Protein backbone atom coordinates (compact mmCIF):
# COMPACT_ATOMS: atom_id res chain seq x y z
CA UNK A 1 -0.02 -0.17 -0.03
CA UNK A 2 2.96 2.51 0.65
CA UNK A 3 4.42 1.82 -2.60
CA UNK A 4 1.12 2.45 -4.17
CA UNK A 5 0.79 5.75 -2.19
CA UNK A 6 4.28 6.68 -3.19
CA UNK A 7 3.81 6.13 -6.81
CA UNK A 8 0.48 8.06 -6.67
CA UNK A 9 2.15 10.75 -4.94
CA UNK A 10 4.83 11.15 -7.38
CA UNK A 11 2.58 11.02 -10.20
CA UNK A 12 0.57 14.04 -8.65
CA UNK A 13 3.90 15.85 -8.18
CA UNK A 14 4.85 15.37 -11.91
CA UNK A 15 1.45 16.33 -13.35
CA UNK A 16 1.62 19.58 -10.99
CA UNK A 17 4.86 20.52 -12.13
CA UNK A 18 3.84 20.04 -15.90
CA UNK A 19 0.89 22.24 -15.07
CA UNK A 20 2.98 24.82 -13.58
CA UNK A 21 5.38 24.91 -16.36
CA UNK A 22 2.83 25.30 -18.93
CA UNK A 23 0.78 27.62 -17.07
CA UNK A 24 1.43 30.62 -19.40
CA UNK A 25 -0.88 29.07 -21.67
CA UNK A 26 -3.84 30.15 -19.53
CA UNK A 27 -3.32 33.89 -19.66
CA UNK A 28 -2.27 33.62 -23.27
CA UNK A 29 -5.30 31.56 -24.19
CA UNK A 30 -7.50 34.01 -22.25
CA UNK A 31 -5.92 37.14 -24.31
CA UNK A 32 -6.56 35.04 -27.45
CA UNK A 33 -10.19 34.77 -26.55
CA UNK A 34 -10.45 38.37 -25.72
CA UNK A 35 -8.71 39.53 -28.79
CA UNK A 36 -11.05 37.46 -30.84
CA UNK A 37 -14.18 38.78 -29.04
CA UNK A 38 -15.53 35.58 -28.12
CA UNK A 39 -17.14 36.60 -25.03
CA UNK A 40 -19.21 39.14 -26.79
CA UNK A 41 -20.00 36.71 -29.64
CA UNK A 42 -21.42 34.27 -27.20
CA UNK A 43 -23.21 36.99 -25.12
CA UNK A 44 -25.19 38.36 -27.94
CA UNK A 45 -26.96 40.92 -25.54
CA UNK A 46 -27.53 38.39 -22.95
CA UNK A 47 -28.74 35.30 -24.83
CA UNK A 48 -25.47 33.17 -23.70
CA UNK A 49 -26.67 30.42 -26.01
CA UNK A 50 -24.31 27.50 -26.16
CA UNK A 51 -22.49 27.70 -29.47
CA UNK A 52 -20.07 25.52 -31.18
CA UNK A 53 -16.47 26.74 -32.28
CA UNK A 54 -17.48 26.91 -35.82
CA UNK A 55 -20.79 28.96 -34.84
CA UNK A 56 -18.55 31.41 -32.83
CA UNK A 57 -16.16 31.77 -35.39
CA UNK A 58 -19.03 32.62 -37.84
CA UNK A 59 -19.83 35.56 -35.53
CA UNK A 60 -16.25 36.71 -35.10
CA UNK A 61 -15.19 36.20 -38.79
CA UNK A 62 -18.38 36.48 -40.92
CA UNK A 63 -15.82 36.23 -43.99
CA UNK A 64 -15.59 32.32 -43.21
CA UNK A 65 -12.20 32.35 -42.61
CA UNK A 66 -10.38 30.86 -39.34
CA UNK A 67 -9.62 27.78 -37.88
CA UNK A 68 -12.66 26.22 -35.80
CA UNK A 69 -10.30 23.51 -34.47
CA UNK A 70 -7.66 25.81 -32.95
CA UNK A 71 -10.58 28.01 -31.67
CA UNK A 72 -12.06 24.74 -29.80
CA UNK A 73 -8.59 24.11 -28.22
CA UNK A 74 -8.52 27.53 -26.67
CA UNK A 75 -12.19 27.11 -25.60
CA UNK A 76 -11.60 23.77 -23.94
CA UNK A 77 -8.52 24.98 -22.16
CA UNK A 78 -10.39 27.84 -20.61
CA UNK A 79 -13.33 25.75 -19.88
CA UNK A 80 -10.98 23.93 -17.45
CA UNK A 81 -10.44 27.30 -15.71
CA UNK A 82 -14.14 28.08 -15.26
CA UNK A 83 -14.32 30.78 -18.15
CA UNK A 84 -16.71 28.80 -20.08
CA UNK A 85 -19.18 25.93 -19.80
CA UNK A 86 -19.10 23.27 -22.08
CA UNK A 87 -22.45 21.37 -23.25
CA UNK A 88 -22.54 18.35 -25.15
CA UNK A 89 -25.03 15.78 -25.95
CA UNK A 90 -24.18 12.15 -26.06
CA UNK A 91 -21.83 11.99 -29.33
CA UNK A 92 -22.88 15.43 -30.47
CA UNK A 93 -20.72 18.63 -30.88
CA UNK A 94 -19.25 20.52 -28.13
CA UNK A 95 -20.57 23.94 -27.50
CA UNK A 96 -19.72 26.65 -25.17
CA UNK A 97 -21.45 29.40 -23.13
CA UNK A 98 -20.20 31.85 -20.57
CA UNK A 99 -19.59 31.18 -16.90
CA UNK A 100 -19.70 34.11 -14.20
CA UNK A 101 -16.18 34.66 -14.90
CA UNK A 102 -16.75 34.71 -18.44
CA UNK A 103 -19.45 37.34 -18.28
CA UNK A 104 -17.06 39.61 -16.73
CA UNK A 105 -15.39 39.97 -20.01
CA UNK A 106 -18.37 40.90 -21.80
CA UNK A 107 -18.48 44.46 -23.01
CA UNK A 108 -21.32 46.18 -21.01
CA UNK A 109 -23.63 49.25 -22.11
CA UNK A 110 -20.88 51.51 -21.19
CA UNK A 111 -18.36 49.92 -22.92
CA UNK A 112 -16.42 48.62 -19.69
CA UNK A 113 -15.52 44.98 -19.06
CA UNK A 114 -12.36 43.15 -17.26
CA UNK A 115 -11.10 42.34 -20.96
CA UNK A 116 -8.87 45.34 -21.04
CA UNK A 117 -7.43 44.40 -17.80
CA UNK A 118 -6.53 41.21 -18.84
CA UNK A 119 -5.06 42.59 -22.27
CA UNK A 120 -3.11 45.30 -20.32
CA UNK A 121 -1.54 42.81 -18.11
CA UNK A 122 -0.13 40.67 -21.04
CA UNK A 123 1.20 43.63 -23.63
CA UNK A 124 4.46 42.72 -25.21
CA UNK A 125 6.13 45.42 -23.07
CA UNK A 126 5.29 44.06 -19.89
CA UNK A 127 5.79 40.27 -21.01
CA UNK A 128 9.29 41.15 -22.07
CA UNK A 129 10.24 42.05 -18.63
CA UNK A 130 9.27 38.47 -16.91
CA UNK A 131 12.15 36.48 -17.92
CA UNK A 132 14.39 39.06 -15.89
CA UNK A 133 12.31 38.59 -12.61
CA UNK A 134 15.11 36.29 -10.94
CA UNK A 135 17.54 39.56 -11.80
CA UNK A 136 15.43 41.57 -9.16
CA UNK A 137 16.61 39.26 -6.64
CA UNK A 138 20.48 39.47 -7.65
CA UNK A 139 20.08 43.18 -8.32
CA UNK A 140 17.20 44.88 -6.71
CA UNK A 141 18.34 48.34 -7.48
CA UNK A 142 16.92 48.15 -10.93
CA UNK A 143 13.30 46.89 -11.91
CA UNK A 144 13.21 44.24 -14.73
CA UNK A 145 10.96 46.49 -16.75
CA UNK A 146 13.64 49.24 -16.52
CA UNK A 147 16.49 46.85 -17.54
CA UNK A 148 14.43 46.12 -20.80
CA UNK A 149 13.25 49.36 -21.77
CA UNK A 150 15.51 51.73 -19.89
CA UNK A 151 12.65 53.49 -17.72
CA UNK A 152 9.90 52.96 -15.50
CA UNK A 153 6.54 51.39 -16.68
CA UNK A 154 4.34 54.51 -16.24
CA UNK A 155 6.70 56.76 -18.03
CA UNK A 156 7.03 54.29 -20.62
CA UNK A 157 3.04 54.21 -21.02
CA UNK A 158 3.19 57.81 -21.15
CA UNK A 159 5.01 57.92 -24.42
CA UNK A 160 2.68 55.03 -25.79
CA UNK A 161 -0.83 56.51 -26.53
CA UNK A 162 -2.12 53.26 -27.27
CA UNK A 163 -0.63 51.54 -23.96
CA UNK A 164 -1.60 54.55 -21.67
CA UNK A 165 -5.28 54.17 -23.30
CA UNK A 166 -5.49 50.53 -22.58
CA UNK A 167 -4.51 51.13 -19.10
CA UNK A 168 -6.87 53.81 -18.52
CA UNK A 169 -9.53 51.50 -19.97
CA UNK A 170 -8.49 48.76 -17.87
CA UNK A 171 -8.62 50.68 -14.68
CA UNK A 172 -12.31 52.00 -15.43
CA UNK A 173 -13.26 48.35 -16.16
CA UNK A 174 -12.06 47.34 -12.92
CA UNK A 175 -13.22 50.57 -11.05
CA UNK A 176 -16.45 50.98 -11.77
CA UNK A 177 -17.97 47.74 -10.64
CA UNK A 178 -15.84 48.05 -7.42
CA UNK A 179 -17.29 51.73 -6.79
CA UNK A 180 -20.74 50.53 -7.29
CA UNK A 181 -20.34 48.12 -4.21
CA UNK A 182 -18.51 50.63 -2.17
CA UNK A 183 -21.27 53.30 -2.85
CA UNK A 184 -23.99 50.88 -2.17
CA UNK A 185 -22.45 50.06 1.45
CA UNK A 186 -20.42 52.79 2.46
CA UNK A 187 -21.38 56.17 3.99
CA UNK A 188 -18.30 57.78 5.19
CA UNK A 189 -18.43 60.93 3.10
CA UNK A 190 -20.59 63.07 5.10
CA UNK A 191 -18.96 66.38 5.67
CA UNK A 192 -16.55 65.98 2.87
CA UNK A 193 -16.61 69.14 0.55
CA UNK A 194 -13.43 68.61 -1.27
CA UNK A 195 -12.13 65.10 -2.05
CA UNK A 196 -9.01 63.85 -3.53
CA UNK A 197 -8.74 60.50 -5.25
CA UNK A 198 -4.93 59.61 -5.26
CA UNK A 199 -4.27 57.25 -8.26
CA UNK A 200 -7.61 58.24 -9.68
CA UNK A 201 -6.81 57.38 -13.19
CA UNK A 202 -9.42 58.66 -15.61
CA UNK A 203 -11.55 59.86 -12.82
CA UNK A 204 -14.53 57.44 -13.00
CA UNK A 205 -14.57 56.79 -8.83
CA UNK A 206 -14.79 60.69 -8.45
CA UNK A 207 -17.51 60.96 -11.05
CA UNK A 208 -19.60 58.26 -9.38
CA UNK A 209 -18.99 59.61 -5.89
CA UNK A 210 -20.02 62.95 -7.03
CA UNK A 211 -23.01 61.81 -8.49
CA UNK A 212 -23.96 59.84 -5.46
CA UNK A 213 -23.13 62.65 -2.87
CA UNK A 214 -23.71 65.97 -4.48
CA UNK A 215 -22.69 67.88 -1.22
CA UNK A 216 -19.35 67.02 -2.15
CA UNK A 217 -18.27 70.50 -3.89
CA UNK A 218 -15.14 69.54 -5.63
CA UNK A 219 -13.14 66.44 -6.87
CA UNK A 220 -9.46 66.29 -7.37
CA UNK A 221 -8.29 63.70 -9.60
CA UNK A 222 -4.66 63.20 -8.71
CA UNK A 223 -2.50 60.72 -10.81
CA UNK A 224 0.78 60.72 -12.81
CA UNK A 225 1.00 63.92 -15.35
CA UNK A 226 0.83 61.38 -18.42
CA UNK A 227 -2.23 59.61 -16.92
CA UNK A 228 -4.52 62.84 -16.23
CA UNK A 229 -3.31 64.53 -19.53
CA UNK A 230 -5.79 62.09 -21.23
CA UNK A 231 -8.51 61.94 -18.92
CA UNK A 232 -11.95 63.37 -19.81
CA UNK A 233 -13.49 66.45 -18.44
CA UNK A 234 -15.79 65.75 -15.71
CA UNK A 235 -18.00 68.09 -14.18
CA UNK A 236 -16.91 69.06 -10.56
CA UNK A 237 -13.48 67.24 -11.13
CA UNK A 238 -10.22 68.95 -11.56
CA UNK A 239 -7.43 66.69 -12.90
CA UNK A 240 -4.21 67.40 -11.18
CA UNK A 241 -0.95 65.36 -12.21
CA UNK A 242 1.97 65.00 -9.68
CA UNK A 243 3.88 62.51 -7.69
CA UNK A 244 2.16 61.14 -4.38
CA UNK A 245 5.48 60.36 -2.68
CA UNK A 246 6.34 64.05 -3.01
CA UNK A 247 3.05 65.87 -2.16
CA UNK A 248 -0.79 65.45 -2.48
CA UNK A 249 -3.44 68.12 -3.18
CA UNK A 250 -5.05 69.60 -0.04
CA UNK A 251 -8.56 68.15 0.66
CA UNK A 252 -11.02 67.34 3.36
CA UNK A 253 -10.38 63.64 2.59
CA UNK A 254 -8.20 61.50 0.57
CA UNK A 255 -9.56 58.45 -1.34
CA UNK A 256 -7.34 55.61 -2.40
CA UNK A 257 -8.27 52.28 -3.97
CA UNK A 258 -6.65 49.08 -2.99
CA UNK A 259 -4.57 47.44 -5.56
CA UNK A 260 -6.46 44.28 -5.09
CA UNK A 261 -10.41 44.85 -5.59
CA UNK A 262 -11.56 41.58 -4.03
């Protein structure tokens, strides 16, 4: 019995190591599904009707091009990680619908979703720094991103309009549902006339806070200059660029979102 347990244990270890070694296939497949607009194709205004890879391909590529078999490989992998649900009658064709996780990638009426957040994390500029992560242990004075690109990520983004735009959209897609929950339950803004949001990106959080609490006279959206330079005009909100490690605009209260929005 002990020999069998050792063999079973060894098999689990080998499988676990192999899964870890190939784990990059998960975010890359998720990124591929988003770039192909698969979640929106399945959702179709809320229908979420189970579709085969061929049917999905027809929706995202009406021209009839593309490879349904390769798409199905992506769908099956992401199904094993809870993004899609697989439906199959005995001997029938595999079809896929969105789980709750998958629905978070669907573009809503405001043009938002968690999809840009996924794409932002897997841009080429960021991915190229990962092979140097071990060097952060050997020499912590220089970040891997700086070693690859010669400057910190945010200043690099500021010179790349497409990357900067994607980052703002990613922050909006994450911040808006987060703030809806906060505003439903939190009542700590009483007495605040001037509120500063540190790291406010495009100003979505302040826009929602001022709409819910009109007694707040002024909102200060404080972020890096290259970030607020592209922020949209919002009534009652002033965009100010700067460095929070040097100074923060004066206000009655400071609002900061946690990095992890769980």
